[in-house]
Amino acid sequence: MKHANISIFVPHVGCPNQCSFCNQRSISGVQTVPDAAFVTKTCKDALKNLGEHSAEAEIAFFGGSFTAINRELMVSLLEAAFAYVQNGSFKGIRVSTRPDAINDEILSLLRRYGVTAIELGAQSMDDEVLRKNLRGHTAQDVINASHLIQQHDFELGLQMMVGLYGDTPETALQTAKKLIALRPQTVRIYPTVVIKHTMLAELYEQGAYTPISVQEAVQISAKLLELFESSGIRVIRLGLHASDLLEHDLLAGGYHPAMRELCEAELFAKSIFTVIKQHNIPQGDICIKIPKGCISKAIGQHKSNLKALLNCGYRAKFIEDGTLTGYNCIIQQQSKEVEHCI
């Protein structure tokens, strides 16, 4: 079974400031703050839907800096969730928070209530980018919090954004390398979107900020996806969750409801055309072997890669090969067979 989160969003409570990009109610699609009763109902509903697979799922508190919210509210939410961890219904609890809202006392409390994984919203490891986007913490805060989380034996997750105000592909790449050095188990990559009623929206409307386009987001995010995966780090989310509220409030930026699929198609295209170029494969009919379960990704959304190959004179057929992994491919043409490994 694919990993599942029982997601409970806590929109914009506890945050000490308003970041440039943040309108949590639009991003999460949630308008109200949950209470213990809501957590209990969510867990009961998830048990019915997941059945025997529930024991592999985590209850996840996402949204507004969980460890910075009112302590009484935080404990009440944890208590309601922990009851389902104690009885074996779910395997643990995952929370997301700010790097400057972590200390030994908080980590001890989270451990007491069954939290197993903590995700930090790093967003950037460039202090100037953090300052321009009103994050209120530094890159060193990310490093300190990450080390503290690891010392307390929690699973560490890190979240980064690309295309922030003042960000460039180069600073995003440097952020990824610095996050890799912290050895997290998981990473989330979020291309920046401009949402109504945010500082970025004001800068965009004034012409002071040029948002990242979808194509630019795909290009840089695909590079980051490849970099993290080649370092043994799971990318558990790429792009914001689709929601009617988000799409209603969206003004511009790198949003696509299938962002990860676009990035994976980009990496398969890179692999395929690298083989063609390196081995001077002549135009004509080719058979492309790709890893099992990846045919739709390799063909691309709306058959984009298939069409790109045809435009270059290649009539391609895709087949699965259980010996291949990642974005590797083997191209056959008559008796010739060549392989590309990433």
GROMACS .gro file of C-alpha atoms in nm:
model
  342
    1MET     CA    1   0.000   0.000   0.000
    2LYS     CA    2   0.119   0.352  -0.082
    3HIS     CA    3   0.197   0.563   0.225
    4ALA     CA    4  -0.111   0.751   0.348
    5ASN     CA    5  -0.154   1.057   0.566
    6ILE     CA    6  -0.472   1.134   0.756
    7SER     CA    7  -0.434   1.506   0.694
    8ILE     CA    8  -0.573   1.758   0.940
    9PHE     CA    9  -0.506   2.121   0.850
   10VAL     CA   10  -0.457   2.384   1.119
   11PRO     CA   11  -0.474   2.704   0.911
   12HIS     CA   12  -0.259   2.998   1.017
   13VAL     CA   13  -0.274   2.985   1.394
   14GLY     CA   14   0.044   3.009   1.595
   15CYS     CA   15   0.249   3.176   1.323
   16PRO     CA   16   0.425   3.482   1.469
   17ASN     CA   17   0.419   3.669   1.137
   18GLN     CA   18   0.263   3.670   0.791
   19CYS     CA   19   0.502   3.535   0.526
   20SER     CA   20   0.497   3.695   0.182
   21PHE     CA   21   0.325   3.401   0.014
   22CYS     CA   22   0.093   3.286   0.289
   23ASN     CA   23  -0.282   3.264   0.285
   24GLN     CA   24  -0.321   2.931   0.462
   25ARG     CA   25  -0.696   2.915   0.420
   26SER     CA   26  -0.658   2.927   0.043
   27ILE     CA   27  -0.357   2.693   0.036
   28SER     CA   28  -0.511   2.426   0.257
   29GLY     CA   29  -0.871   2.474   0.148
   30VAL     CA   30  -0.967   2.487   0.517
   31GLN     CA   31  -1.154   2.781   0.668
   32THR     CA   32  -1.179   2.686   1.037
   33VAL     CA   33  -0.943   2.566   1.309
   34PRO     CA   34  -1.003   2.200   1.404
   35ASP     CA   35  -1.076   2.085   1.759
   36ALA     CA   36  -1.042   1.750   1.935
   37ALA     CA   37  -1.387   1.637   1.819
   38PHE     CA   38  -1.292   1.706   1.458
   39VAL     CA   39  -0.973   1.498   1.500
   40THR     CA   40  -1.173   1.209   1.644
   41LYS     CA   41  -1.425   1.220   1.359
   42THR     CA   42  -1.149   1.240   1.097
   43CYS     CA   43  -0.974   0.937   1.245
   44LYS     CA   44  -1.297   0.735   1.262
   45ASP     CA   45  -1.377   0.817   0.899
   46ALA     CA   46  -1.023   0.722   0.792
   47LEU     CA   47  -1.050   0.386   0.969
   48LYS     CA   48  -1.362   0.306   0.766
   49ASN     CA   49  -1.198   0.406   0.439
   50LEU     CA   50  -0.859   0.242   0.494
   51GLY     CA   51  -0.975  -0.074   0.666
   52GLU     CA   52  -0.691  -0.314   0.742
   53HIS     CA   53  -0.437  -0.077   0.583
   54SER     CA   54  -0.489   0.193   0.847
   55ALA     CA   55  -0.202   0.063   1.063
   56GLU     CA   56   0.044   0.187   0.799
   57ALA     CA   57  -0.098   0.540   0.790
   58GLU     CA   58   0.000   0.848   0.990
   59ILE     CA   59  -0.218   1.120   1.136
   60ALA     CA   60  -0.070   1.444   1.003
   61PHE     CA   61  -0.118   1.797   1.136
   62PHE     CA   62  -0.031   2.036   0.854
   63GLY     CA   63  -0.074   2.408   0.802
   64GLY     CA   64  -0.003   2.679   1.057
   65SER     CA   65   0.312   2.600   1.256
   66PHE     CA   66   0.178   2.327   1.483
   67THR     CA   67   0.424   2.368   1.769
   68ALA     CA   68   0.363   2.745   1.784
   69ILE     CA   69  -0.013   2.728   1.835
   70ASN     CA   70  -0.181   2.777   2.171
   71ARG     CA   71  -0.044   2.503   2.399
   72GLU     CA   72  -0.386   2.398   2.527
   73LEU     CA   73  -0.518   2.359   2.172
   74MET     CA   74  -0.207   2.171   2.060
   75VAL     CA   75  -0.227   1.924   2.349
   76SER     CA   76  -0.599   1.866   2.296
   77LEU     CA   77  -0.541   1.784   1.929
   78LEU     CA   78  -0.252   1.554   2.013
   79GLU     CA   79  -0.449   1.374   2.284
   80ALA     CA   80  -0.734   1.303   2.045
   81ALA     CA   81  -0.494   1.171   1.779
   82PHE     CA   82  -0.274   0.976   2.021
   83ALA     CA   83  -0.570   0.762   2.130
   84TYR     CA   84  -0.569   0.609   1.782
   85VAL     CA   85  -0.194   0.552   1.789
   86GLN     CA   86  -0.209   0.385   2.129
   87ASN     CA   87  -0.475   0.137   2.017
   88GLY     CA   88  -0.280   0.050   1.701
   89SER     CA   89  -0.520   0.207   1.453
   90PHE     CA   90  -0.246   0.428   1.303
   91LYS     CA   91   0.132   0.401   1.322
   92GLY     CA   92   0.214   0.754   1.436
   93ILE     CA   93   0.164   1.127   1.413
   94ARG     CA   94   0.336   1.370   1.175
   95VAL     CA   95   0.344   1.747   1.234
   96SER     CA   96   0.476   2.044   1.037
   97THR     CA   97   0.611   2.357   1.199
   98ARG     CA   98   0.857   2.647   1.184
   99PRO     CA   99   1.231   2.599   1.247
  100ASP     CA  100   1.221   2.859   1.526
  101ALA     CA  101   0.936   2.680   1.707
  102ILE     CA  102   1.143   2.378   1.810
  103ASN     CA  103   1.321   2.320   2.141
  104ASP     CA  104   1.392   2.034   2.382
  105GLU     CA  105   1.076   2.089   2.587
  106ILE     CA  106   0.850   2.087   2.280
  107LEU     CA  107   1.018   1.777   2.141
  108SER     CA  108   0.972   1.592   2.471
  109LEU     CA  109   0.602   1.683   2.468
  110LEU     CA  110   0.561   1.565   2.108
  111ARG     CA  111   0.731   1.236   2.192
  112ARG     CA  112   0.493   1.186   2.485
  113TYR     CA  113   0.194   1.206   2.251
  114GLY     CA  114   0.316   0.967   1.985
  115VAL     CA  115   0.463   1.207   1.729
  116THR     CA  116   0.707   1.020   1.508
  117ALA     CA  117   0.791   1.268   1.229
  118ILE     CA  118   0.846   1.645   1.221
  119GLU     CA  119   0.857   1.852   0.904
  120LEU     CA  120   1.019   2.194   0.904
  121GLY     CA  121   0.914   2.469   0.666
  122ALA     CA  122   1.265   2.576   0.568
  123GLN     CA  123   1.150   2.725   0.233
  124SER     CA  124   1.498   2.862   0.156
  125MET     CA  125   1.849   2.838   0.295
  126ASP     CA  126   1.938   3.184   0.168
  127ASP     CA  127   1.903   3.442   0.445
  128GLU     CA  128   1.831   3.726   0.202
  129VAL     CA  129   1.545   3.531   0.042
  130LEU     CA  130   1.411   3.449   0.389
  131ARG     CA  131   1.430   3.816   0.489
  132LYS     CA  132   1.258   3.942   0.175
  133ASN     CA  133   0.972   3.698   0.225
  134LEU     CA  134   0.922   3.785   0.594
  135ARG     CA  135   0.994   3.435   0.717
  136GLY     CA  136   1.119   3.554   1.055
  137HIS     CA  137   1.388   3.287   1.087
  138THR     CA  138   1.733   3.222   0.943
  139ALA     CA  139   1.900   2.934   0.763
  140GLN     CA  140   2.091   2.863   1.083
  141ASP     CA  141   1.758   2.814   1.263
  142VAL     CA  142   1.679   2.539   1.011
  143ILE     CA  143   2.014   2.372   1.080
  144ASN     CA  144   1.977   2.397   1.458
  145ALA     CA  145   1.620   2.266   1.460
  146SER     CA  146   1.706   1.979   1.224
  147HIS     CA  147   1.992   1.864   1.446
  148LEU     CA  148   1.773   1.886   1.756
  149ILE     CA  149   1.496   1.682   1.592
  150GLN     CA  150   1.745   1.415   1.490
  151GLN     CA  151   1.899   1.406   1.838
  152HIS     CA  152   1.553   1.328   1.976
  153ASP     CA  153   1.516   1.043   1.721
  154PHE     CA  154   1.226   1.185   1.520
  155GLU     CA  155   1.200   1.136   1.145
  156LEU     CA  156   1.303   1.465   0.986
  157GLY     CA  157   1.121   1.617   0.690
  158LEU     CA  158   1.216   1.944   0.523
  159GLN     CA  159   1.008   2.165   0.297
  160MET     CA  160   1.142   2.409   0.038
  161MET     CA  161   0.993   2.656  -0.209
  162VAL     CA  162   1.118   2.766  -0.548
  163GLY     CA  163   1.043   3.099  -0.713
  164LEU     CA  164   1.008   3.309  -0.398
  165TYR     CA  165   1.061   3.685  -0.407
  166GLY     CA  166   1.436   3.727  -0.456
  167ASP     CA  167   1.492   3.357  -0.532
  168THR     CA  168   1.669   3.228  -0.845
  169PRO     CA  169   1.725   2.879  -0.987
  170GLU     CA  170   2.079   2.900  -0.853
  171THR     CA  171   1.975   2.987  -0.495
  172ALA     CA  172   1.707   2.716  -0.508
  173LEU     CA  173   1.973   2.463  -0.611
  174GLN     CA  174   2.197   2.577  -0.327
  175THR     CA  175   1.904   2.543  -0.086
  176ALA     CA  176   1.851   2.184  -0.201
  177LYS     CA  177   2.218   2.100  -0.150
  178LYS     CA  178   2.214   2.248   0.201
  179LEU     CA  179   1.898   2.054   0.287
  180ILE     CA  180   2.056   1.733   0.159
  181ALA     CA  181   2.352   1.796   0.391
  182LEU     CA  182   2.107   1.784   0.686
  183ARG     CA  183   2.015   1.423   0.594
  184PRO     CA  184   1.635   1.441   0.613
  185GLN     CA  185   1.429   1.131   0.542
  186THR     CA  186   1.173   1.325   0.337
  187VAL     CA  187   1.140   1.649   0.143
  188ARG     CA  188   0.852   1.849  -0.005
  189ILE     CA  189   0.905   2.088  -0.297
  190TYR     CA  190   0.658   2.371  -0.351
  191PRO     CA  191   0.683   2.603  -0.652
  192THR     CA  192   0.565   2.945  -0.536
  193VAL     CA  193   0.213   3.057  -0.625
  194VAL     CA  194   0.070   3.406  -0.592
  195ILE     CA  195  -0.252   3.406  -0.391
  196LYS     CA  196  -0.492   3.692  -0.327
  197HIS     CA  197  -0.447   3.894  -0.006
  198THR     CA  198  -0.074   3.823   0.032
  199MET     CA  199   0.237   4.039   0.012
  200LEU     CA  200   0.339   3.860  -0.308
  201ALA     CA  201   0.007   3.954  -0.462
  202GLU     CA  202   0.077   4.322  -0.386
  203LEU     CA  203   0.430   4.300  -0.527
  204TYR     CA  204   0.300   4.119  -0.836
  205GLU     CA  205   0.030   4.378  -0.899
  206GLN     CA  206   0.287   4.657  -0.855
  207GLY     CA  207   0.521   4.492  -1.106
  208ALA     CA  208   0.792   4.446  -0.841
  209TYR     CA  209   0.779   4.065  -0.847
  210THR     CA  210   0.774   3.832  -1.147
  211PRO     CA  211   0.623   3.496  -1.048
  212ILE     CA  212   0.773   3.172  -1.165
  213SER     CA  213   0.582   3.022  -1.461
  214VAL     CA  214   0.458   2.664  -1.471
  215GLN     CA  215   0.725   2.571  -1.726
  216GLU     CA  216   1.000   2.734  -1.519
  217ALA     CA  217   0.868   2.556  -1.211
  218VAL     CA  218   0.881   2.223  -1.393
  219GLN     CA  219   1.237   2.278  -1.512
  220ILE     CA  220   1.385   2.369  -1.174
  221SER     CA  221   1.167   2.128  -0.973
  222ALA     CA  222   1.262   1.837  -1.198
  223LYS     CA  223   1.631   1.910  -1.131
  224LEU     CA  224   1.563   1.921  -0.758
  225LEU     CA  225   1.359   1.599  -0.770
  226GLU     CA  226   1.646   1.422  -0.944
  227LEU     CA  227   1.898   1.567  -0.698
  228PHE     CA  228   1.706   1.462  -0.386
  229GLU     CA  229   1.622   1.115  -0.515
  230SER     CA  230   1.983   1.050  -0.622
  231SER     CA  231   2.081   1.139  -0.263
  232GLY     CA  232   1.844   0.876  -0.123
  233ILE     CA  233   1.586   1.129   0.003
  234ARG     CA  234   1.217   1.067  -0.067
  235VAL     CA  235   1.027   1.357  -0.220
  236ILE     CA  236   0.684   1.298  -0.070
  237ARG     CA  237   0.515   1.600  -0.228
  238LEU     CA  238   0.585   1.820  -0.529
  239GLY     CA  239   0.343   2.108  -0.577
  240LEU     CA  240   0.042   2.223  -0.378
  241HIS     CA  241  -0.265   2.006  -0.331
  242ALA     CA  242  -0.541   2.100  -0.571
  243SER     CA  243  -0.846   2.265  -0.417
  244ASP     CA  244  -1.133   2.479  -0.542
  245LEU     CA  245  -1.045   2.755  -0.295
  246LEU     CA  246  -0.681   2.763  -0.404
  247GLU     CA  247  -0.771   2.782  -0.770
  248HIS     CA  248  -1.027   3.056  -0.699
  249ASP     CA  249  -0.770   3.273  -0.515
  250LEU     CA  250  -0.477   3.195  -0.746
  251LEU     CA  251  -0.335   3.493  -0.936
  252ALA     CA  252  -0.016   3.353  -1.091
  253GLY     CA  253   0.283   3.129  -1.030
  254GLY     CA  254   0.398   2.772  -1.063
  255TYR     CA  255   0.074   2.590  -0.996
  256HIS     CA  256  -0.042   2.279  -1.176
  257PRO     CA  257  -0.259   2.007  -1.021
  258ALA     CA  258  -0.022   1.742  -1.161
  259MET     CA  259   0.312   1.916  -1.100
  260ARG     CA  260   0.498   1.599  -0.999
  261GLU     CA  261   0.385   1.415  -1.311
  262LEU     CA  262   0.509   1.704  -1.525
  263CYS     CA  263   0.848   1.691  -1.353
  264GLU     CA  264   0.877   1.315  -1.390
  265ALA     CA  265   0.791   1.342  -1.760
  266GLU     CA  266   1.063   1.607  -1.791
  267LEU     CA  267   1.319   1.369  -1.640
  268PHE     CA  268   1.216   1.084  -1.870
  269ALA     CA  269   1.243   1.319  -2.169
  270LYS     CA  270   1.592   1.417  -2.056
  271SER     CA  271   1.692   1.050  -2.027
  272ILE     CA  272   1.545   0.951  -2.364
  273PHE     CA  273   1.692   1.238  -2.563
  274THR     CA  274   2.030   1.190  -2.395
  275VAL     CA  275   2.042   0.834  -2.528
  276ILE     CA  276   1.937   0.945  -2.875
  277LYS     CA  277   2.204   1.217  -2.886
  278GLN     CA  278   2.488   1.019  -2.730
  279HIS     CA  279   2.438   0.720  -2.960
  280ASN     CA  280   2.333   0.905  -3.274
  281ILE     CA  281   2.020   0.699  -3.311
  282PRO     CA  282   1.879   0.757  -3.661
  283GLN     CA  283   1.522   0.869  -3.711
  284GLY     CA  284   1.257   0.603  -3.749
  285ASP     CA  285   1.080   0.345  -3.536
  286ILE     CA  286   1.222   0.294  -3.186
  287CYS     CA  287   1.123   0.090  -2.883
  288ILE     CA  288   1.185   0.257  -2.547
  289LYS     CA  289   1.210   0.037  -2.239
  290ILE     CA  290   1.132   0.214  -1.914
  291PRO     CA  291   1.084   0.103  -1.550
  292LYS     CA  292   0.773  -0.091  -1.457
  293GLY     CA  293   0.472   0.126  -1.381
  294CYS     CA  294   0.617   0.433  -1.553
  295ILE     CA  295   0.470   0.424  -1.904
  296SER     CA  296   0.229   0.714  -1.850
  297LYS     CA  297   0.506   0.922  -1.688
  298ALA     CA  298   0.746   0.850  -1.974
  299ILE     CA  299   0.488   0.929  -2.242
  300GLY     CA  300   0.412   1.256  -2.061
  301GLN     CA  301   0.094   1.445  -1.991
  302HIS     CA  302  -0.117   1.471  -2.306
  303LYS     CA  303   0.150   1.251  -2.469
  304SER     CA  304   0.397   1.541  -2.463
  305ASN     CA  305   0.710   1.325  -2.483
  306LEU     CA  306   0.559   1.103  -2.751
  307LYS     CA  307   0.478   1.413  -2.958
  308ALA     CA  308   0.824   1.562  -2.901
  309LEU     CA  309   0.983   1.242  -3.029
  310LEU     CA  310   0.756   1.238  -3.333
  311ASN     CA  311   0.847   1.599  -3.408
  312CYS     CA  312   1.211   1.489  -3.412
  313GLY     CA  313   1.139   1.202  -3.648
  314TYR     CA  314   1.103   0.914  -3.400
  315ARG     CA  315   0.797   0.690  -3.390
  316ALA     CA  316   0.824   0.555  -3.038
  317LYS     CA  317   0.672   0.256  -2.864
  318PHE     CA  318   0.708   0.231  -2.485
  319ILE     CA  319   0.732  -0.098  -2.300
  320GLU     CA  320   0.805  -0.185  -1.936
  321ASP     CA  321   1.128  -0.347  -1.822
  322GLY     CA  322   1.140  -0.477  -1.464
  323THR     CA  323   1.520  -0.450  -1.449
  324LEU     CA  324   1.517  -0.070  -1.484
  325THR     CA  325   1.477   0.182  -1.203
  326GLY     CA  326   1.445   0.557  -1.163
  327TYR     CA  327   1.429   0.743  -1.494
  328ASN     CA  328   1.661   0.506  -1.678
  329CYS     CA  329   1.570   0.383  -2.023
  330ILE     CA  330   1.687   0.145  -2.293
  331ILE     CA  331   1.625   0.229  -2.658
  332GLN     CA  332   1.607  -0.042  -2.922
  333GLN     CA  333   1.620   0.013  -3.296
  334GLN     CA  334   1.639  -0.299  -3.506
  335SER     CA  335   1.939  -0.488  -3.364
  336LYS     CA  336   2.085  -0.190  -3.181
  337GLU     CA  337   2.016  -0.145  -2.808
  338VAL     CA  338   2.152   0.138  -2.594
  339GLU     CA  339   2.092   0.230  -2.232
  340HIS     CA  340   2.102   0.548  -2.027
  341CYS     CA  341   2.141   0.545  -1.649
  342ILE     CA  342   2.081   0.833  -1.411
   0.00000   0.00000   0.00000
